[in-house]
Tab-separated table of C-alpha atoms in Angstrom:
chain	number	residue	atom	x	y	z
V	1	MET	CA	8.730	-34.346	-12.264
V	2	THR	CA	7.758	-37.645	-10.619
V	3	ASN	CA	4.988	-37.887	-8.051
V	4	GLN	CA	7.634	-38.566	-5.408
V	5	GLU	CA	9.453	-35.346	-6.313
V	6	LYS	CA	6.203	-33.407	-6.233
V	7	LEU	CA	5.366	-34.733	-2.778
V	8	ALA	CA	8.855	-33.844	-1.548
V	9	LEU	CA	8.515	-30.306	-2.894
V	10	ILE	CA	5.118	-29.819	-1.216
V	11	GLU	CA	6.543	-31.161	2.055
V	12	GLU	CA	9.447	-28.758	1.812
V	13	THR	CA	7.101	-25.841	1.011
V	14	LEU	CA	4.821	-26.620	3.960
V	15	GLU	CA	7.819	-27.296	6.247
V	16	LEU	CA	6.727	-30.897	6.887
V	17	ASP	CA	8.937	-33.917	7.530
V	18	GLU	CA	9.783	-36.124	4.565
V	19	GLY	CA	7.203	-38.847	3.998
V	20	THR	CA	4.421	-37.024	5.865
V	21	LEU	CA	2.194	-36.618	2.812
V	22	THR	CA	0.424	-38.911	0.397
V	23	PRO	CA	-1.661	-37.710	-2.563
V	24	GLU	CA	-4.766	-38.567	-0.528
V	25	THR	CA	-3.823	-36.396	2.481
V	26	ILE	CA	-6.604	-33.921	3.234
V	27	LEU	CA	-5.078	-30.462	3.590
V	28	GLU	CA	-7.468	-29.199	6.252
V	29	ASP	CA	-6.281	-32.061	8.495
V	30	LEU	CA	-2.748	-30.633	8.564
V	31	ASP	CA	-1.925	-28.233	11.428
V	32	LYS	CA	0.566	-26.489	9.168
V	33	TYR	CA	-1.971	-25.719	6.421
V	34	ASP	CA	-2.595	-22.099	7.470
V	35	SER	CA	-2.666	-18.822	5.566
V	36	MET	CA	1.141	-18.670	5.536
V	37	ALA	CA	1.266	-22.145	3.981
V	38	LYS	CA	-1.047	-20.950	1.208
V	39	LEU	CA	1.250	-17.980	0.505
V	40	SER	CA	4.231	-20.360	0.428
V	41	LEU	CA	2.420	-22.497	-2.168
V	42	ILE	CA	1.867	-19.410	-4.335
V	43	VAL	CA	5.603	-18.656	-4.124
V	44	MET	CA	6.484	-22.311	-4.880
V	45	PHE	CA	4.328	-22.337	-8.026
V	46	ASP	CA	5.862	-19.041	-9.095
V	47	ASP	CA	9.499	-20.069	-8.412
V	48	GLU	CA	9.417	-23.663	-9.588
V	49	PHE	CA	6.881	-23.605	-12.394
V	50	GLY	CA	6.686	-19.934	-13.409
V	51	LYS	CA	2.975	-20.267	-12.799
V	52	LYS	CA	0.624	-17.643	-11.425
V	53	VAL	CA	-1.855	-19.306	-9.083
V	54	GLU	CA	-4.925	-17.283	-8.151
V	55	GLY	CA	-6.392	-17.114	-4.644
V	56	ALA	CA	-9.488	-18.996	-5.856
V	57	GLU	CA	-7.369	-21.918	-7.109
V	58	ILE	CA	-5.562	-22.149	-3.753
V	59	LYS	CA	-8.898	-22.086	-1.916
V	60	ALA	CA	-10.183	-24.938	-4.083
V	61	PHE	CA	-7.366	-27.284	-2.954
V	62	GLU	CA	-8.783	-30.115	-0.819
V	63	THR	CA	-6.173	-32.861	-1.039
V	64	VAL	CA	-2.447	-32.980	-1.763
V	65	ASN	CA	-3.381	-34.489	-5.124
V	66	ASP	CA	-5.153	-31.246	-6.076
V	67	ILE	CA	-1.865	-29.380	-5.592
V	68	MET	CA	0.083	-32.014	-7.530
V	69	ALA	CA	-2.315	-31.759	-10.463
V	70	LEU	CA	-1.268	-28.117	-10.972
V	71	MET	CA	2.447	-28.878	-10.683
V	72	GLU	CA	3.236	-29.010	-14.389
V	73	LYS	CA	5.470	-26.617	-16.251
C	1	MET	CA	0.327	0.799	-22.977
C	2	SER	CA	-0.543	3.239	-20.237
C	3	VAL	CA	2.856	4.942	-20.174
C	4	PHE	CA	3.283	8.638	-19.449
C	5	LYS	CA	6.299	10.862	-19.778
C	6	SER	CA	6.937	14.249	-18.283
C	7	SER	CA	9.983	16.462	-18.233
C	8	GLY	CA	11.015	19.578	-16.407
C	9	ILE	CA	8.997	18.854	-13.244
C	10	GLY	CA	10.687	17.672	-10.062
C	11	ILE	CA	10.184	17.239	-6.345
C	12	ALA	CA	11.001	20.293	-4.209
C	13	GLY	CA	10.220	18.563	-0.922
C	14	ILE	CA	8.318	15.789	0.879
C	15	ALA	CA	6.918	15.955	4.420
C	16	CYS	CA	4.887	13.311	6.260
C	17	ALA	CA	2.805	13.199	9.418
C	18	VAL	CA	1.420	10.384	11.560
C	19	PRO	CA	-0.891	10.507	14.593
C	20	LYS	CA	0.780	10.542	18.036
C	21	ASN	CA	-1.122	7.473	19.160
C	22	ASN	CA	1.324	4.554	18.745
C	23	VAL	CA	-0.202	1.065	18.801
C	24	PRO	CA	2.263	-1.810	19.342
C	25	VAL	CA	1.059	-5.196	18.077
C	26	GLU	CA	1.540	-6.588	21.603
C	27	SER	CA	-1.484	-4.556	22.664
C	28	PHE	CA	-3.592	-7.158	20.804
C	29	THR	CA	-2.204	-10.085	22.813
C	30	SER	CA	-5.262	-10.406	25.030
C	31	ALA	CA	-7.545	-10.434	21.961
C	32	PHE	CA	-5.651	-12.857	19.697
C	33	GLY	CA	-3.051	-14.633	21.880
C	34	GLU	CA	0.750	-14.514	21.844
C	35	GLU	CA	1.268	-17.030	19.064
C	36	ALA	CA	-1.010	-15.197	16.621
C	37	ILE	CA	0.872	-11.949	17.301
C	38	ARG	CA	4.240	-13.666	16.774
C	39	ASN	CA	3.070	-15.213	13.502
C	40	PHE	CA	1.630	-11.897	12.333
C	41	THR	CA	4.914	-10.057	12.936
C	42	SER	CA	7.045	-12.792	11.382
C	43	VAL	CA	5.019	-12.687	8.134
C	44	THR	CA	4.187	-8.986	7.854
C	45	GLY	CA	7.194	-7.502	9.666
C	46	ILE	CA	4.837	-5.065	11.389
C	47	LYS	CA	5.619	-4.330	15.054
C	48	SER	CA	3.560	-1.191	15.619
C	49	THR	CA	1.374	1.339	13.817
C	50	TYR	CA	-0.026	4.819	14.444
C	51	LYS	CA	-3.761	5.238	14.836
C	52	ALA	CA	-5.646	8.495	14.409
C	53	LEU	CA	-7.822	9.896	17.191
C	54	PRO	CA	-11.569	9.434	16.613
C	55	GLU	CA	-11.791	13.158	15.715
C	56	GLN	CA	-8.678	13.153	13.514
C	57	THR	CA	-9.204	12.646	9.768
C	58	ALA	CA	-7.059	11.894	6.745
C	59	SER	CA	-7.283	15.531	5.649
C	60	ASP	CA	-6.020	16.628	9.090
C	61	LEU	CA	-2.900	14.493	8.611
C	62	ALA	CA	-2.404	15.795	5.060
C	63	VAL	CA	-2.781	19.398	6.267
C	64	VAL	CA	-0.178	18.929	9.022
C	65	ALA	CA	2.231	17.408	6.483
C	66	ALA	CA	1.627	20.354	4.125
C	67	GLN	CA	2.153	22.900	6.924
C	68	GLU	CA	5.452	21.182	7.750
C	69	LEU	CA	6.441	21.454	4.084
C	70	PHE	CA	5.589	25.180	4.007
C	71	SER	CA	7.606	25.745	7.190
C	72	ARG	CA	10.644	24.228	5.416
C	73	ILE	CA	10.259	25.760	1.971
C	74	ASN	CA	9.415	29.368	1.340
C	75	VAL	CA	6.568	29.200	-1.154
C	76	ALA	CA	4.259	31.994	-2.239
C	77	LYS	CA	0.873	30.261	-2.132
C	78	SER	CA	-0.295	32.388	-5.050
C	79	GLU	CA	2.186	30.412	-7.174
C	80	ILE	CA	0.590	27.031	-6.458
C	81	GLY	CA	-1.649	26.337	-9.451
C	82	ALA	CA	-3.030	22.910	-8.575
C	83	MET	CA	-3.576	20.802	-5.500
C	84	PHE	CA	-4.572	17.124	-5.407
C	85	LEU	CA	-5.635	15.198	-2.360
C	86	VAL	CA	-5.413	11.427	-2.679
C	87	THR	CA	-7.612	9.737	-0.095
C	88	GLN	CA	-10.272	7.095	0.417
C	89	SER	CA	-11.144	8.513	3.838
C	90	PRO	CA	-12.910	11.811	3.044
C	91	ASP	CA	-14.244	14.138	5.779
C	92	TYR	CA	-17.752	14.203	4.263
C	93	ARG	CA	-19.804	12.336	1.661
C	94	ARG	CA	-19.522	15.636	-0.183
C	95	PRO	CA	-17.900	18.067	-0.872
C	96	SER	CA	-14.478	16.553	-1.461
C	97	SER	CA	-11.984	17.113	1.325
C	98	ALA	CA	-9.835	19.028	-1.160
C	99	SER	CA	-12.137	22.028	-0.609
C	100	VAL	CA	-11.610	21.948	3.152
C	101	VAL	CA	-7.864	21.530	2.730
C	102	GLN	CA	-7.738	24.466	0.312
C	103	LEU	CA	-9.336	26.683	2.956
C	104	ARG	CA	-7.110	25.432	5.750
C	105	LEU	CA	-3.885	25.855	3.773
C	106	GLY	CA	-4.902	29.275	2.471
C	107	LEU	CA	-4.545	28.284	-1.172
C	108	PRO	CA	-5.854	30.928	-3.577
C	109	ILE	CA	-9.063	30.693	-5.633
C	110	ASP	CA	-6.762	30.550	-8.656
C	111	CYS	CA	-5.647	27.082	-7.598
C	112	SER	CA	-7.458	24.029	-8.929
C	113	CYS	CA	-8.261	21.568	-6.142
C	114	MET	CA	-9.568	18.041	-6.411
C	115	GLU	CA	-9.653	14.704	-4.707
C	116	ILE	CA	-8.399	11.430	-6.183
C	117	ASN	CA	-10.036	8.287	-4.821
C	118	LEU	CA	-7.225	5.717	-4.784
C	119	GLY	CA	-5.445	3.726	-2.104
C	120	CYS	CA	-2.051	2.027	-2.206
C	121	SER	CA	-1.326	3.020	-5.827
C	122	GLY	CA	-2.343	6.627	-5.079
C	123	PHE	CA	1.098	8.175	-4.824
C	124	VAL	CA	2.182	6.994	-8.278
C	125	TYR	CA	-1.171	7.919	-9.866
C	126	GLY	CA	-1.296	11.244	-8.014
C	127	LEU	CA	2.224	12.194	-8.969
C	128	GLN	CA	1.578	11.513	-12.649
C	129	THR	CA	-1.719	13.450	-12.549
C	130	ALA	CA	-0.105	16.431	-10.824
C	131	MET	CA	2.805	16.426	-13.282
C	132	ALA	CA	0.461	16.232	-16.276
C	133	MET	CA	-1.520	19.236	-14.980
C	134	MET	CA	1.679	21.209	-14.459
C	135	SER	CA	2.926	20.305	-17.941
C	136	ALA	CA	-0.249	21.783	-19.397
C	137	SER	CA	0.153	25.112	-17.620
C	138	ASP	CA	2.855	27.524	-16.529
C	139	TYR	CA	2.279	27.952	-12.792
C	140	LYS	CA	5.330	27.534	-10.581
C	141	TYR	CA	4.287	24.900	-8.041
C	142	GLY	CA	1.950	21.920	-7.751
C	143	LEU	CA	0.939	20.325	-4.475
C	144	LEU	CA	0.203	16.630	-4.058
C	145	LEU	CA	-1.312	15.607	-0.723
C	146	LEU	CA	-2.239	12.169	0.554
C	147	GLY	CA	-4.105	11.151	3.683
C	148	GLU	CA	-5.474	7.872	4.967
C	149	THR	CA	-7.130	6.602	8.153
C	150	ALA	CA	-7.902	3.027	7.184
C	151	THR	CA	-7.690	1.949	10.849
C	152	LYS	CA	-11.186	3.383	11.265
C	153	LEU	CA	-12.680	0.882	8.802
C	154	VAL	CA	-11.480	-2.338	10.390
C	155	ASP	CA	-13.497	-4.613	12.655
C	156	PRO	CA	-11.514	-4.657	15.949
C	157	MET	CA	-11.684	-8.473	16.017
C	158	ASP	CA	-10.392	-8.895	12.444
C	159	LYS	CA	-6.979	-10.385	13.175
C	160	SER	CA	-6.090	-10.430	9.470
C	161	ILE	CA	-6.086	-6.616	9.174
C	162	VAL	CA	-6.504	-4.812	12.495
C	163	MET	CA	-2.772	-4.858	13.286
C	164	MET	CA	-1.763	-4.090	9.716
C	165	TYR	CA	-3.098	-0.654	8.824
C	166	GLY	CA	-1.520	2.562	10.049
C	167	ASP	CA	-2.776	6.117	9.551
C	168	ALA	CA	-0.654	8.829	7.912
C	169	GLY	CA	-0.530	11.906	5.704
C	170	ALA	CA	1.995	13.194	3.168
C	171	ALA	CA	2.668	16.386	1.247
C	172	ILE	CA	4.787	16.653	-1.875
C	173	LEU	CA	5.699	19.973	-3.462
C	174	LEU	CA	6.368	19.856	-7.186
C	175	GLU	CA	8.316	22.562	-8.953
C	176	ARG	CA	9.855	23.221	-12.347
C	177	GLN	CA	13.307	21.651	-12.512
C	178	GLU	CA	15.367	21.445	-15.683
C	179	ASP	CA	16.686	18.068	-16.812
C	180	VAL	CA	14.270	16.008	-14.702
C	181	LYS	CA	12.531	13.315	-16.706
C	182	THR	CA	9.857	11.044	-15.327
C	183	THR	CA	8.285	7.976	-16.897
C	184	THR	CA	5.226	6.428	-15.284
C	185	LEU	CA	3.517	3.127	-16.023
C	186	LEU	CA	-0.040	2.821	-14.675
C	187	ARG	CA	-2.263	-0.264	-14.659
C	188	SER	CA	-5.671	-1.155	-13.301
C	189	ASP	CA	-7.734	-4.353	-13.191
C	190	GLY	CA	-11.374	-3.756	-12.323
C	191	SER	CA	-12.139	-7.471	-12.652
C	192	ARG	CA	-10.546	-7.827	-9.213
C	193	TYR	CA	-12.485	-4.979	-7.547
C	194	LYS	CA	-13.756	-7.295	-4.806
C	195	ALA	CA	-10.250	-8.300	-3.662
C	196	ILE	CA	-10.195	-5.377	-1.193
C	197	ILE	CA	-13.600	-3.885	-0.503
C	198	LEU	CA	-15.832	-2.179	2.032
C	199	PRO	CA	-19.356	-2.574	0.617
C	200	ALA	CA	-21.607	-0.597	2.973
C	201	GLY	CA	-22.166	3.137	3.047
C	202	GLY	CA	-21.599	3.797	-0.654
C	203	PHE	CA	-24.520	4.541	-2.902
C	204	ARG	CA	-25.026	0.887	-4.001
C	205	ASP	CA	-25.988	-0.064	-0.462
C	206	MET	CA	-26.233	3.003	1.723
C	207	ALA	CA	-27.425	1.572	5.033
C	208	PRO	CA	-27.601	-2.243	5.075
C	209	ASP	CA	-27.982	-4.331	8.249
C	210	HIS	CA	-25.055	-4.649	10.635
C	211	GLU	CA	-25.531	-8.420	10.608
C	212	ARG	CA	-22.232	-10.324	10.899
C	213	PHE	CA	-21.339	-13.226	8.615
C	214	ILE	CA	-18.358	-15.470	7.872
C	215	CYS	CA	-16.300	-14.246	4.888
C	216	SER	CA	-14.370	-16.504	2.460
C	217	ASP	CA	-11.259	-16.263	4.673
C	218	GLY	CA	-13.157	-17.690	7.655
C	219	ILE	CA	-13.252	-14.370	9.518
C	220	GLU	CA	-16.487	-12.801	10.731
C	221	ARG	CA	-17.316	-9.302	9.531
C	222	SER	CA	-20.267	-7.066	8.675
C	223	LEU	CA	-20.729	-5.172	5.391
C	224	TYR	CA	-19.340	-2.111	7.202
C	225	ASP	CA	-15.888	-3.661	7.729
C	226	ILE	CA	-13.066	-3.647	5.230
C	227	PHE	CA	-12.385	-7.049	3.667
C	228	MET	CA	-9.189	-8.191	2.014
C	229	ASP	CA	-8.805	-11.461	0.141
C	230	GLY	CA	-5.233	-11.893	1.376
C	231	THR	CA	-4.345	-14.891	-0.781
C	232	SER	CA	-5.456	-13.211	-4.025
C	233	VAL	CA	-3.800	-9.914	-3.122
C	234	PHE	CA	-0.581	-11.779	-2.350
C	235	SER	CA	-0.715	-13.610	-5.670
C	236	PHE	CA	-1.243	-10.242	-7.406
C	237	SER	CA	1.671	-8.682	-5.516
C	238	ILE	CA	4.219	-11.298	-6.476
C	239	SER	CA	3.141	-11.788	-10.103
C	240	ASP	CA	1.585	-8.624	-11.590
C	241	ILE	CA	3.998	-6.328	-9.753
C	242	PRO	CA	7.314	-7.874	-10.911
C	243	GLU	CA	5.792	-8.097	-14.396
C	244	ALA	CA	4.973	-4.372	-14.357
C	245	ILE	CA	8.453	-3.484	-13.074
C	246	ASN	CA	10.088	-5.618	-15.768
C	247	ASP	CA	7.898	-3.985	-18.422
C	248	TYR	CA	8.845	-0.596	-16.995
C	249	LEU	CA	12.588	-1.376	-17.219
C	250	LYS	CA	12.124	-2.493	-20.819
C	251	ILE	CA	10.113	0.597	-21.817
C	252	THR	CA	12.578	2.980	-20.191
C	253	GLU	CA	15.585	0.960	-21.387
C	254	THR	CA	16.971	0.988	-17.873
C	255	ALA	CA	18.330	-1.724	-15.587
C	256	VAL	CA	18.239	-2.307	-11.824
C	257	SER	CA	21.782	-0.856	-11.655
C	258	ASP	CA	20.504	2.528	-12.947
C	259	TYR	CA	18.694	3.158	-9.635
C	260	ASN	CA	20.002	3.510	-6.093
C	261	ALA	CA	16.719	3.116	-4.199
C	262	PHE	CA	13.691	0.864	-4.734
C	263	VAL	CA	10.785	2.172	-2.756
C	264	PHE	CA	7.771	-0.106	-2.730
C	265	HIS	CA	4.347	0.244	-1.225
C	266	GLN	CA	4.762	-1.113	2.307
C	267	ALA	CA	2.152	-3.872	2.089
C	268	ASN	CA	3.982	-6.482	4.086
C	269	GLN	CA	7.535	-7.676	4.517
C	270	PHE	CA	6.920	-11.099	3.003
C	271	ILE	CA	5.751	-9.466	-0.238
C	272	ILE	CA	8.714	-7.064	-0.321
C	273	LYS	CA	11.156	-9.942	0.314
C	274	GLN	CA	9.611	-11.844	-2.594
C	275	LEU	CA	10.008	-8.789	-4.833
C	276	ILE	CA	13.675	-8.415	-3.810
C	277	LYS	CA	14.300	-12.105	-4.566
C	278	LYS	CA	12.401	-12.152	-7.822
C	279	MET	CA	13.770	-8.876	-9.206
C	280	LYS	CA	17.297	-9.598	-7.849
C	281	LEU	CA	17.404	-6.218	-6.110
C	282	PRO	CA	20.192	-5.085	-3.781
C	283	LYS	CA	18.551	-5.547	-0.373
C	284	ASP	CA	20.227	-2.517	1.187
C	285	GLN	CA	18.593	-0.305	-1.439
C	286	VAL	CA	15.066	-1.423	-0.578
C	287	PRO	CA	14.075	0.512	2.557
C	288	LEU	CA	11.388	-0.696	4.967
C	289	ALA	CA	9.265	1.508	7.201
C	290	LEU	CA	6.343	-0.843	7.761
C	291	ASP	CA	7.860	-2.363	10.912
C	292	ARG	CA	7.094	0.896	12.766
C	293	TYR	CA	4.273	2.414	10.697
C	294	GLY	CA	2.331	-0.540	9.266
C	295	ASN	CA	0.591	-0.379	5.903
C	296	THR	CA	-0.249	3.303	5.390
C	297	GLY	CA	-1.768	2.930	1.910
C	298	GLY	CA	-0.714	5.509	-0.687
C	299	ILE	CA	1.347	7.396	1.881
C	300	SER	CA	3.725	4.470	2.359
C	301	ILE	CA	6.113	5.429	-0.475
C	302	PRO	CA	6.673	9.089	0.580
C	303	LEU	CA	6.705	7.961	4.232
C	304	THR	CA	9.392	5.353	3.527
C	305	LEU	CA	11.446	7.914	1.580
C	306	CYS	CA	11.307	10.348	4.518
C	307	ASP	CA	11.928	7.607	7.078
C	308	ALA	CA	14.903	6.037	5.306
C	309	TYR	CA	16.573	9.129	3.867
C	310	GLY	CA	15.185	12.074	5.866
C	311	ASP	CA	18.351	12.360	7.951
C	312	LYS	CA	20.806	11.998	5.058
C	313	CYS	CA	22.525	15.055	3.629
C	314	GLY	CA	23.293	15.826	0.026
C	315	GLU	CA	22.559	12.427	-1.490
C	316	LYS	CA	20.835	12.218	-4.820
C	317	LEU	CA	18.275	9.463	-4.938
C	318	LYS	CA	17.454	7.897	-8.263
C	319	SER	CA	14.569	5.828	-7.116
C	320	LEU	CA	12.233	3.384	-8.725
C	321	ILE	CA	8.882	3.504	-6.966
C	322	CYS	CA	5.983	1.080	-7.157
C	323	GLY	CA	2.549	1.368	-5.554
C	324	PHE	CA	-0.023	-1.420	-5.720
C	325	GLY	CA	-3.270	-2.449	-4.080
C	326	ILE	CA	-7.006	-1.756	-3.864
C	327	GLY	CA	-8.796	-1.490	-7.210
C	328	LEU	CA	-6.799	-3.464	-8.104
C	329	SER	CA	-4.559	-0.647	-9.215
C	330	TRP	CA	-0.812	-0.337	-9.603
C	331	GLY	CA	1.898	1.890	-11.005
C	332	VAL	CA	5.655	2.195	-11.443
C	333	ALA	CA	7.654	5.415	-11.848
C	334	ASN	CA	11.092	6.887	-11.372
C	335	ILE	CA	11.675	9.844	-9.109
C	336	GLU	CA	14.816	11.805	-8.532
C	337	VAL	CA	15.020	13.597	-5.249
C	338	ASP	CA	17.733	15.177	-3.145
C	339	THR	CA	17.728	13.702	0.388
C	340	ASP	CA	17.991	17.275	1.762
C	341	ASN	CA	14.400	17.728	0.562
C	342	LEU	CA	13.014	14.745	2.490
C	343	TYR	CA	11.996	15.876	5.955
C	344	PRO	CA	11.731	13.859	9.171
C	345	ILE	CA	8.264	12.438	9.889
C	346	ILE	CA	6.299	14.433	12.440
C	347	GLN	CA	3.654	13.275	14.921
C	348	THR	CA	0.450	15.175	15.530
C	349	ASP	CA	-2.793	15.213	17.492
C	350	ASP	CA	-4.151	18.179	15.521
C	351	TYR	CA	-7.586	18.083	13.985
C	352	TYR	CA	-9.981	20.610	12.477
C	353	LYS	CA	-12.485	21.306	15.242
C	354	GLU	CA	-14.657	23.573	13.071
C	355	GLY	CA	-14.983	20.719	10.597
C	356	LYS	CA	-17.497	18.851	12.722
C	357	LEU	CA	-20.909	20.288	11.884
C	358	ILE	CA	-23.653	20.360	14.492
C	359	PRO	CA	-27.404	20.393	13.648
C	360	GLY	CA	-28.676	23.925	13.435
C	361	GLN	CA	-25.192	25.300	12.848
C	362	TYR	CA	-25.487	25.620	9.078
């Protein structure tokens, strides 16, 4: 999966417009990054990568890049 | 693996009770604002819950459910050999509420009575325990009771939980039935004991300060308020639970098509939708009761059975049930029950007035 594809998938998961995110985007700066968004990320990792992401890992995310780093099958 | 089998023991009837006091989520609008309420309902699916009176306890709700059961089924109490009460909201620090319930239901001295301290997995664990006791004896009936009043443990300003919990009680009568076979899978992970916790008032920290502090989810609480790490519990619910159900299907050599009802602990709608999607379950066979009752802990499975099928006649349910939550603790089992033996949920304000002890009275 290319970085562009990863960004697109995160945007889709967080219900953001295409091109909103860069790897450097700070998650806390996004209005949409609420508890529901975190649950949606858990589902995305489960559906797309078959990966179980723990609450602590989600809490440790600071930038979009942190999410992308986990997006490997 | 923690797999248990029993045969020849079935469900004679299930009755449930909730408090009369209905609390719609809109009643929290002034505290949290309209948008927060809308978001809460769209994620959890919860629109209202029932909250016990300050005097009303979990054992009161269990007793009312049991009395309803006895009014429907003619049972000689001398033939009930064991009673279990599953609750995490006991009347006293000690003795267990099972003793009080035994007195109130008029169960004989020749009936073993005990409490099981479990929450959302409590119905599956309790059922297996009650069946195992019956298998080891020859008495005619076993009684499984559940009661919970988790609403009493929540900080009123905790918007993550205060609208979620509902209070309820359930009573399940077990009897000897030929040809009934039950397989139960039970799991527990103590490494996640802090995921849902209320630290104060136990014997590790009996009377700490009421000082308030910010928890890891950004919400202020004291040690006396229940805490749930929502993100971790969600992750658990959509990974460990489907895994356990898949393991269960493998062990029992059954498939989704072998069941006609999938009754899950009513944690929240988002979790149940994920389970439906992930397990490819027929949506119309996965009943929901949480929209009107909230998360009622271990009672949610019997409550959902009674709510969804209590008015149906003559249908045979072959249900797969799954309870999961605090502990963390979870279990999967099959139950076969005739819808004629699932009774409509009743509402009650009853409580045991003599149960409140006054100084000098004892």
